[in-house]
Amino acid sequence: MGILDKVKNFREEEDRLQWEGTFEEYLNLLKERKEVAQTAHSRVYNMIKSAGVTETDGGKSYNFFGEEIFGLEESIQRLVEEYFHPAAKRLDVRKRILLLMGPVSGGKSTIVTMLKRGLEQYSKTDEGAVYAIKGCPMHEDPLHLIPMHLRDDFYEEYGIRIEGNLSPLNAMRLEQEYDGQIENVLVKRIFFAEDKRVGIGTYTPSDPKSQDIADLTGSIDFSTIAEFGSESDPRAYRFDGELNKANRGIMEFQEMLKLDEKFLWLLLSLTQEGNFKAGRFALISADELIVAHTNETEYRSFISNKKNEALHSRIIVMPIPYNLKVHQEERIYEKMIKDSEMDHIHIAPHALRVAAIFSILTRLKDSKKQGVDLVKKMRLYDGENVEGFNRVNVEDLKKEFPDEGMNGIDPRYVINRISSAIIQKEVPAINALDVLRSLKDGLDQHASISNEDRERYLNFIGIARREYDDIAKKEVQKAFVYSYEESAKTLVDNYLDNVEAYCNKNKMRDLLTGEEMNPDEKLMRSIEEQIGVSENAKKAFREEILIRISAYARKGTRFDYNSHARLREAVEKKLFSDLKDIVKITTSSQTPDESQLKKINEVVASLINEYGYNSISANELLRYVGSLLNR
Ligand SMILES: Nc1ncnc2c1ncn2[C@@H]1O[C@H](COP(=O)(O)OP(=O)(O)OP(=O)(O)O)[C@@H](O)[C@H]1O
Ligand SMILES: [Mg+2]
């Protein structure tokens, strides 16, 4: 489909969704679709829920956020279950301002933006549909037309509770345009859209002196006073402040704690009582979710001020710490790079991973528990199996520092350093070492790092570098084996045949001659020694493997070399040690002979075709690993 057809389709779809009718018709619609009259909080919650929930090991992951927010499942779960869900049920948290508190570039704005964009889409669905009094600048809830004294009756009949009073403007319109007959008032379906200022608002405070409350609540339109006669005529007022426009939806306050105090009080009464004061009018009811964000320092100084005590108790604070999982951090960088102008640059495999390792290390706190160093902790958090630890240990580790992840290196810094690495390099390809170097150079320029932290961070760069060395060596060695998986499989099968014969005290049969022979002790030991299985322990090790195999067989699954972590490690190491010399000679030879050259070309091809390198990064890798192996 061409773009113009798509535009046309879109327009037709928009037209199809339009609805306009009288209040009477609207009430009929409500009888069948009660959800149409839900509160803003409830709509947000249902939107999140409708995207689905995935049960994970430790909890729940809300799919709504999953596409753009990585590694914050626990914080999101808390946000949904301690705020959105109870707020949707009209519990008291709804009456508090939601304040996301977390370190810079930790995803707070992204979360809020997702909610806003999500609502725009959701208001176009049947479940998320919103209706309003036609022609009202605040898209007022039509149910406000029902007089106060009849609201209990309304509840009996419709099962819907109504909150809020008819606004002064619509009260006047009701009299003048509809002659007081509410059933004739026109109602219209609305679609949230921030750019059209429907149901979604944003406010960023300017400096305190020029903050103008009219930006939030609207203002008198002096040009119309002559026409309407007085300032207190609602028609002479422009209800076009952010709070007016965000009615029925969501209102974002950036840097909320920088707001002038009188603004904060306005917000409080809005959340607390569901109304605010504008101009010379009676209170104006509004139904909107108010979400703000701030960083920890600002928050601390805010609550340490006695004057703010009352405010404090009316705010619900949700911590949004940094992600602490290496593989999720990689995804964050991938996403940010994709969104940037760097996405044509080749980024060699593992380059983002080493950066992620570095970042996560800066965010973790040293555990006091025995035998847990920072690197182990990082692996455990990332979901890796670490010998001697299980999931319960990981949960305990997380509980040790509830405020972990509130500081350290932020993703934006890493992306900045990656782009600076790209600029410095002449070729459009960067590798892990380029990234680490750039991260290191950047530490000197990073304004907010203390000398002490700088020392720690340099050490983390060293750790990330060593991790990379291991990965790089392994990768090259793998590429050297004609088909790594194939070789590993053959070796394992061979080993398992021997183990089986050994445990059952059977003979092996030579495939060629048919001769009987003893299990190949030398082969078995050469593998077991790679992971330090001693002569005394070998029997138990082999038996344990056999038990594993039969357990697999009972479940009907095939045991292969990936089924047993230690066996896999042993096999990898064995393959690598057999290879080491040839890799060393080939990669570090200054003047490779013909056969070496051929091998190098094969390896480069395999790195490119199977491992995601390009010719620049593959050659860089080989050179680096050559130098490593000769140390
Ligand atoms: N956990 C995360 N998952 C996905 N992206 C993230 C995550 N944390 C940060 N980012 C990315 O980092 C960048 C900065 O995030 P964002 O602007 O949302 O942070 P913030 O908390 O609002 O920061 P600030 O305090 O500086 O306003 C964005 O591109 C965002 O997508
Ligand atoms: Mg932000």
PDB file of C-alpha atoms in Angstrom, residues 148-366:
ATOM      1  CA  MET A 148     -26.485  16.464  42.442  1.00  0.00           C
ATOM      2  CA  HIS A 149     -29.686  15.444  44.148  1.00  0.00           C
ATOM      3  CA  LEU A 150     -30.370  12.743  41.560  1.00  0.00           C
ATOM      4  CA  ARG A 151     -26.981  11.110  41.602  1.00  0.00           C
ATOM      5  CA  ASP A 152     -27.909   8.386  44.040  1.00  0.00           C
ATOM      6  CA  ASP A 153     -30.833   7.477  41.813  1.00  0.00           C
ATOM      7  CA  PHE A 154     -28.501   7.493  38.872  1.00  0.00           C
ATOM      8  CA  TYR A 155     -26.206   5.101  40.661  1.00  0.00           C
ATOM      9  CA  GLU A 156     -29.106   2.768  41.352  1.00  0.00           C
ATOM     10  CA  GLU A 157     -30.112   2.738  37.759  1.00  0.00           C
ATOM     11  CA  TYR A 158     -26.730   2.716  36.017  1.00  0.00           C
ATOM     12  CA  GLY A 159     -24.293   1.458  38.611  1.00  0.00           C
ATOM     13  CA  ILE A 160     -22.013   4.387  37.916  1.00  0.00           C
ATOM     14  CA  ARG A 161     -20.785   6.895  40.440  1.00  0.00           C
ATOM     15  CA  ILE A 162     -20.505  10.489  39.362  1.00  0.00           C
ATOM     16  CA  GLU A 163     -17.896  12.796  40.772  1.00  0.00           C
ATOM     17  CA  GLY A 164     -17.641  16.506  40.174  1.00  0.00           C
ATOM     18  CA  ASN A 165     -19.842  19.477  39.408  1.00  0.00           C
ATOM     19  CA  LEU A 166     -20.922  20.919  36.142  1.00  0.00           C
ATOM     20  CA  SER A 167     -18.469  23.653  35.252  1.00  0.00           C
ATOM     21  CA  PRO A 168     -19.598  27.290  35.289  1.00  0.00           C
ATOM     22  CA  LEU A 169     -19.234  27.483  31.536  1.00  0.00           C
ATOM     23  CA  ASN A 170     -21.373  24.462  30.796  1.00  0.00           C
ATOM     24  CA  ALA A 171     -23.901  25.445  33.449  1.00  0.00           C
ATOM     25  CA  MET A 172     -24.346  28.672  31.582  1.00  0.00           C
ATOM     26  CA  ARG A 173     -24.486  26.991  28.196  1.00  0.00           C
ATOM     27  CA  LEU A 174     -27.067  24.563  29.489  1.00  0.00           C
ATOM     28  CA  GLU A 175     -29.339  27.469  30.308  1.00  0.00           C
ATOM     29  CA  GLN A 176     -28.663  29.569  27.258  1.00  0.00           C
ATOM     30  CA  GLU A 177     -28.243  27.008  24.491  1.00  0.00           C
ATOM     31  CA  TYR A 178     -30.363  24.121  25.715  1.00  0.00           C
ATOM     32  CA  ASP A 179     -32.938  25.868  27.769  1.00  0.00           C
ATOM     33  CA  GLY A 180     -32.023  23.798  30.779  1.00  0.00           C
ATOM     34  CA  GLN A 181     -32.891  20.519  29.120  1.00  0.00           C
ATOM     35  CA  ILE A 182     -30.042  18.203  29.819  1.00  0.00           C
ATOM     36  CA  GLU A 183     -31.316  15.425  27.594  1.00  0.00           C
ATOM     37  CA  ASN A 184     -30.698  17.639  24.563  1.00  0.00           C
ATOM     38  CA  VAL A 185     -27.145  18.608  25.362  1.00  0.00           C
ATOM     39  CA  LEU A 186     -24.867  17.377  22.624  1.00  0.00           C
ATOM     40  CA  VAL A 187     -22.223  14.827  23.473  1.00  0.00           C
ATOM     41  CA  LYS A 188     -19.266  13.897  21.308  1.00  0.00           C
ATOM     42  CA  ARG A 189     -16.682  11.201  21.310  1.00  0.00           C
ATOM     43  CA  ILE A 190     -13.217  12.674  21.820  1.00  0.00           C
ATOM     44  CA  PHE A 191      -9.773  11.347  21.026  1.00  0.00           C
ATOM     45  CA  PHE A 192      -6.852  12.158  23.221  1.00  0.00           C
ATOM     46  CA  ALA A 193      -4.075  13.948  21.442  1.00  0.00           C
ATOM     47  CA  GLU A 194      -1.360  15.977  23.045  1.00  0.00           C
ATOM     48  CA  ASP A 195      -0.676  18.047  19.944  1.00  0.00           C
ATOM     49  CA  LYS A 196      -4.332  19.043  19.756  1.00  0.00           C
ATOM     50  CA  ARG A 197      -4.389  19.560  23.517  1.00  0.00           C
ATOM     51  CA  VAL A 198      -7.058  17.011  24.220  1.00  0.00           C
ATOM     52  CA  GLY A 199      -6.812  15.027  27.424  1.00  0.00           C
ATOM     53  CA  ILE A 200      -3.055  15.242  27.687  1.00  0.00           C
ATOM     54  CA  GLY A 201      -1.027  18.038  29.160  1.00  0.00           C
ATOM     55  CA  THR A 202       2.570  18.760  30.038  1.00  0.00           C
ATOM     56  CA  TYR A 203       4.046  21.469  32.154  1.00  0.00           C
ATOM     57  CA  THR A 204       7.678  22.387  32.602  1.00  0.00           C
ATOM     58  CA  PRO A 205       8.357  25.144  35.074  1.00  0.00           C
ATOM     59  CA  SER A 206      10.329  28.099  33.880  1.00  0.00           C
ATOM     60  CA  ASP A 207      12.291  30.090  36.414  1.00  0.00           C
ATOM     61  CA  PRO A 208      10.255  30.831  39.565  1.00  0.00           C
ATOM     62  CA  LYS A 209       9.753  34.517  38.813  1.00  0.00           C
ATOM     63  CA  SER A 210       8.064  33.992  35.494  1.00  0.00           C
ATOM     64  CA  GLN A 211       5.929  31.003  36.391  1.00  0.00           C
ATOM     65  CA  ASP A 212       2.410  32.029  35.577  1.00  0.00           C
ATOM     66  CA  ILE A 213      -0.505  30.175  37.087  1.00  0.00           C
ATOM     67  CA  ALA A 214      -2.560  31.020  34.006  1.00  0.00           C
ATOM     68  CA  ASP A 215      -0.493  28.450  32.124  1.00  0.00           C
ATOM     69  CA  LEU A 216      -2.219  25.881  34.254  1.00  0.00           C
ATOM     70  CA  THR A 217      -5.679  27.264  34.846  1.00  0.00           C
ATOM     71  CA  GLY A 218      -6.368  29.489  31.863  1.00  0.00           C
ATOM     72  CA  SER A 219      -7.029  33.219  31.970  1.00  0.00           C
ATOM     73  CA  ILE A 220      -9.441  36.022  31.279  1.00  0.00           C
ATOM     74  CA  ASP A 221      -9.779  36.952  27.653  1.00  0.00           C
ATOM     75  CA  PHE A 222      -9.898  40.713  28.023  1.00  0.00           C
ATOM     76  CA  SER A 223     -10.953  41.254  24.447  1.00  0.00           C
ATOM     77  CA  THR A 224     -14.281  39.603  25.164  1.00  0.00           C
ATOM     78  CA  ILE A 225     -15.151  41.389  28.398  1.00  0.00           C
ATOM     79  CA  ALA A 226     -16.822  44.167  26.464  1.00  0.00           C
ATOM     80  CA  GLU A 227     -18.983  41.590  24.730  1.00  0.00           C
ATOM     81  CA  PHE A 228     -19.951  39.629  27.828  1.00  0.00           C
ATOM     82  CA  GLY A 229     -19.971  42.483  30.238  1.00  0.00           C
ATOM     83  CA  SER A 230     -18.013  41.124  33.152  1.00  0.00           C
ATOM     84  CA  GLU A 231     -14.914  39.222  34.133  1.00  0.00           C
ATOM     85  CA  SER A 232     -16.938  36.668  35.961  1.00  0.00           C
ATOM     86  CA  ASP A 233     -18.829  35.616  32.884  1.00  0.00           C
ATOM     87  CA  PRO A 234     -17.370  32.211  32.087  1.00  0.00           C
ATOM     88  CA  ARG A 235     -17.572  32.976  28.405  1.00  0.00           C
ATOM     89  CA  ALA A 236     -14.990  35.700  28.926  1.00  0.00           C
ATOM     90  CA  TYR A 237     -12.575  33.169  30.283  1.00  0.00           C
ATOM     91  CA  ARG A 238     -10.262  30.976  28.290  1.00  0.00           C
ATOM     92  CA  PHE A 239     -10.199  27.549  29.835  1.00  0.00           C
ATOM     93  CA  ASP A 240      -7.019  26.699  28.036  1.00  0.00           C
ATOM     94  CA  GLY A 241      -4.502  26.049  30.796  1.00  0.00           C
ATOM     95  CA  GLU A 242      -2.738  22.707  30.849  1.00  0.00           C
ATOM     96  CA  LEU A 243      -4.920  21.467  33.682  1.00  0.00           C
ATOM     97  CA  ASN A 244      -8.048  22.320  31.730  1.00  0.00           C
ATOM     98  CA  LYS A 245      -6.821  20.611  28.637  1.00  0.00           C
ATOM     99  CA  ALA A 246      -5.622  17.493  30.414  1.00  0.00           C
ATOM    100  CA  ASN A 247      -9.047  16.895  31.914  1.00  0.00           C
ATOM    101  CA  ARG A 248     -10.152  13.240  31.493  1.00  0.00           C
ATOM    102  CA  GLY A 249      -6.626  12.102  30.796  1.00  0.00           C
ATOM    103  CA  ILE A 250      -3.148  12.646  32.081  1.00  0.00           C
ATOM    104  CA  MET A 251      -1.109  15.625  33.139  1.00  0.00           C
ATOM    105  CA  GLU A 252       2.663  15.466  33.317  1.00  0.00           C
ATOM    106  CA  PHE A 253       4.679  17.767  35.523  1.00  0.00           C
ATOM    107  CA  GLN A 254       8.307  17.841  34.659  1.00  0.00           C
ATOM    108  CA  GLU A 255      10.630  18.922  37.448  1.00  0.00           C
ATOM    109  CA  MET A 256       7.668  19.248  39.752  1.00  0.00           C
ATOM    110  CA  LEU A 257       9.663  20.183  42.800  1.00  0.00           C
ATOM    111  CA  LYS A 258      10.981  23.257  41.024  1.00  0.00           C
ATOM    112  CA  LEU A 259       7.419  24.533  40.913  1.00  0.00           C
ATOM    113  CA  ASP A 260       6.462  27.577  42.835  1.00  0.00           C
ATOM    114  CA  GLU A 261       4.683  26.710  46.053  1.00  0.00           C
ATOM    115  CA  LYS A 262       1.328  28.142  45.046  1.00  0.00           C
ATOM    116  CA  PHE A 263       1.364  25.839  42.044  1.00  0.00           C
ATOM    117  CA  LEU A 264       1.935  22.861  44.228  1.00  0.00           C
ATOM    118  CA  TRP A 265      -1.034  23.727  46.384  1.00  0.00           C
ATOM    119  CA  LEU A 266      -3.168  24.045  43.320  1.00  0.00           C
ATOM    120  CA  LEU A 267      -2.140  20.572  42.274  1.00  0.00           C
ATOM    121  CA  LEU A 268      -2.824  19.236  45.689  1.00  0.00           C
ATOM    122  CA  SER A 269      -6.348  20.450  45.793  1.00  0.00           C
ATOM    123  CA  LEU A 270      -6.838  19.077  42.322  1.00  0.00           C
ATOM    124  CA  THR A 271      -5.700  15.616  43.264  1.00  0.00           C
ATOM    125  CA  GLN A 272      -7.181  15.687  46.718  1.00  0.00           C
ATOM    126  CA  GLU A 273     -10.612  17.160  45.991  1.00  0.00           C
ATOM    127  CA  GLY A 274     -10.741  16.693  42.252  1.00  0.00           C
ATOM    128  CA  ASN A 275     -11.140  20.377  41.584  1.00  0.00           C
ATOM    129  CA  PHE A 276      -9.189  23.570  41.232  1.00  0.00           C
ATOM    130  CA  LYS A 277      -9.822  27.249  41.267  1.00  0.00           C
ATOM    131  CA  ALA A 278      -9.694  29.271  38.104  1.00  0.00           C
ATOM    132  CA  GLY A 279     -10.394  32.956  37.767  1.00  0.00           C
ATOM    133  CA  ARG A 280     -13.352  34.179  39.728  1.00  0.00           C
ATOM    134  CA  PHE A 281     -15.369  31.027  39.364  1.00  0.00           C
ATOM    135  CA  ALA A 282     -16.535  28.397  41.680  1.00  0.00           C
ATOM    136  CA  LEU A 283     -14.241  25.417  41.835  1.00  0.00           C
ATOM    137  CA  ILE A 284     -13.798  23.568  38.585  1.00  0.00           C
ATOM    138  CA  SER A 285     -13.950  19.802  38.695  1.00  0.00           C
ATOM    139  CA  ALA A 286     -11.356  17.875  36.816  1.00  0.00           C
ATOM    140  CA  ASP A 287     -10.541  14.219  36.535  1.00  0.00           C
ATOM    141  CA  GLU A 288      -6.961  13.625  35.560  1.00  0.00           C
ATOM    142  CA  LEU A 289      -4.018  11.560  36.529  1.00  0.00           C
ATOM    143  CA  ILE A 290      -1.217  13.761  37.712  1.00  0.00           C
ATOM    144  CA  VAL A 291       2.233  12.392  37.303  1.00  0.00           C
ATOM    145  CA  ALA A 292       5.449  14.184  38.048  1.00  0.00           C
ATOM    146  CA  HIS A 293       9.092  13.287  38.147  1.00  0.00           C
ATOM    147  CA  THR A 294      12.137  14.355  40.017  1.00  0.00           C
ATOM    148  CA  ASN A 295      15.587  13.212  41.003  1.00  0.00           C
ATOM    149  CA  GLU A 296      16.625  12.038  44.409  1.00  0.00           C
ATOM    150  CA  THR A 297      18.664  15.058  45.484  1.00  0.00           C
ATOM    151  CA  GLU A 298      15.848  17.412  44.707  1.00  0.00           C
ATOM    152  CA  TYR A 299      13.390  15.174  46.457  1.00  0.00           C
ATOM    153  CA  ARG A 300      15.542  14.938  49.588  1.00  0.00           C
ATOM    154  CA  SER A 301      15.951  18.660  49.839  1.00  0.00           C
ATOM    155  CA  PHE A 302      12.234  19.058  49.278  1.00  0.00           C
ATOM    156  CA  ILE A 303      11.203  16.810  52.140  1.00  0.00           C
ATOM    157  CA  SER A 304      13.886  18.094  54.465  1.00  0.00           C
ATOM    158  CA  ASN A 305      12.142  21.455  54.303  1.00  0.00           C
ATOM    159  CA  LYS A 306       9.629  21.590  57.153  1.00  0.00           C
ATOM    160  CA  LYS A 307       7.373  23.838  55.143  1.00  0.00           C
ATOM    161  CA  ASN A 308       6.692  21.035  52.720  1.00  0.00           C
ATOM    162  CA  GLU A 309       5.518  18.502  55.256  1.00  0.00           C
ATOM    163  CA  ALA A 310       1.861  18.760  54.374  1.00  0.00           C
ATOM    164  CA  LEU A 311       2.632  18.415  50.724  1.00  0.00           C
ATOM    165  CA  HIS A 312       4.836  15.474  51.320  1.00  0.00           C
ATOM    166  CA  SER A 313       2.089  13.376  52.833  1.00  0.00           C
ATOM    167  CA  ARG A 314      -0.035  13.988  49.762  1.00  0.00           C
ATOM    168  CA  ILE A 315       2.470  12.731  47.301  1.00  0.00           C
ATOM    169  CA  ILE A 316       3.042   9.103  46.521  1.00  0.00           C
ATOM    170  CA  VAL A 317       6.635   8.473  45.610  1.00  0.00           C
ATOM    171  CA  MET A 318       7.570   5.631  43.311  1.00  0.00           C
ATOM    172  CA  PRO A 319      11.262   4.940  42.947  1.00  0.00           C
ATOM    173  CA  ILE A 320      12.464   4.352  39.398  1.00  0.00           C
ATOM    174  CA  PRO A 321      16.047   3.164  39.799  1.00  0.00           C
ATOM    175  CA  TYR A 322      18.428   2.241  37.008  1.00  0.00           C
ATOM    176  CA  ASN A 323      18.200  -1.120  35.371  1.00  0.00           C
ATOM    177  CA  LEU A 324      20.645  -3.569  36.957  1.00  0.00           C
ATOM    178  CA  LYS A 325      20.716  -6.341  34.376  1.00  0.00           C
ATOM    179  CA  VAL A 326      23.524  -6.414  31.845  1.00  0.00           C
ATOM    180  CA  HIS A 327      21.549  -7.915  28.973  1.00  0.00           C
ATOM    181  CA  GLN A 328      18.728  -5.415  29.456  1.00  0.00           C
ATOM    182  CA  GLU A 329      21.209  -2.573  29.518  1.00  0.00           C
ATOM    183  CA  GLU A 330      22.455  -3.739  26.143  1.00  0.00           C
ATOM    184  CA  ARG A 331      18.906  -3.529  24.847  1.00  0.00           C
ATOM    185  CA  ILE A 332      18.622   0.021  26.147  1.00  0.00           C
ATOM    186  CA  TYR A 333      21.720   1.047  24.188  1.00  0.00           C
ATOM    187  CA  GLU A 334      20.526  -0.765  21.099  1.00  0.00           C
ATOM    188  CA  LYS A 335      17.265   1.097  21.274  1.00  0.00           C
ATOM    189  CA  MET A 336      18.924   4.453  21.851  1.00  0.00           C
ATOM    190  CA  ILE A 337      21.325   3.877  18.971  1.00  0.00           C
ATOM    191  CA  LYS A 338      18.527   2.861  16.690  1.00  0.00           C
ATOM    192  CA  ASP A 339      16.757   6.109  17.531  1.00  0.00           C
ATOM    193  CA  SER A 340      19.866   8.171  16.897  1.00  0.00           C
ATOM    194  CA  GLU A 341      21.868   9.141  13.880  1.00  0.00           C
ATOM    195  CA  MET A 342      24.432   6.469  14.564  1.00  0.00           C
ATOM    196  CA  ASP A 343      22.420   3.566  13.356  1.00  0.00           C
ATOM    197  CA  HIS A 344      24.390   3.149  10.133  1.00  0.00           C
ATOM    198  CA  ILE A 345      27.625   2.639  12.063  1.00  0.00           C
ATOM    199  CA  HIS A 346      28.790  -0.913  12.504  1.00  0.00           C
ATOM    200  CA  ILE A 347      29.025  -1.735  16.170  1.00  0.00           C
ATOM    201  CA  ALA A 348      31.022  -4.887  16.677  1.00  0.00           C
ATOM    202  CA  PRO A 349      29.520  -7.698  18.744  1.00  0.00           C
ATOM    203  CA  HIS A 350      30.079  -7.321  22.502  1.00  0.00           C
ATOM    204  CA  ALA A 351      30.864  -3.619  22.267  1.00  0.00           C
ATOM    205  CA  LEU A 352      27.572  -2.740  23.910  1.00  0.00           C
ATOM    206  CA  ARG A 353      27.913  -5.608  26.313  1.00  0.00           C
ATOM    207  CA  VAL A 354      31.186  -4.377  27.784  1.00  0.00           C
ATOM    208  CA  ALA A 355      29.713  -0.909  28.132  1.00  0.00           C
ATOM    209  CA  ALA A 356      26.740  -2.455  29.899  1.00  0.00           C
ATOM    210  CA  ILE A 357      28.989  -4.420  32.226  1.00  0.00           C
ATOM    211  CA  PHE A 358      30.765  -1.219  33.136  1.00  0.00           C
ATOM    212  CA  SER A 359      27.537   0.711  33.756  1.00  0.00           C
ATOM    213  CA  ILE A 360      25.935  -1.980  35.846  1.00  0.00           C
ATOM    214  CA  LEU A 361      29.042  -2.334  38.015  1.00  0.00           C
ATOM    215  CA  THR A 362      28.935   1.379  38.785  1.00  0.00           C
ATOM    216  CA  ARG A 363      25.341   0.994  39.956  1.00  0.00           C
ATOM    217  CA  LEU A 364      25.754  -1.992  42.238  1.00  0.00           C
ATOM    218  CA  LYS A 365      26.586  -1.875  45.912  1.00  0.00           C
ATOM    219  CA  ASP A 366      29.110  -4.152  47.542  1.00  0.00           C
TER     220      ASP A 366
END
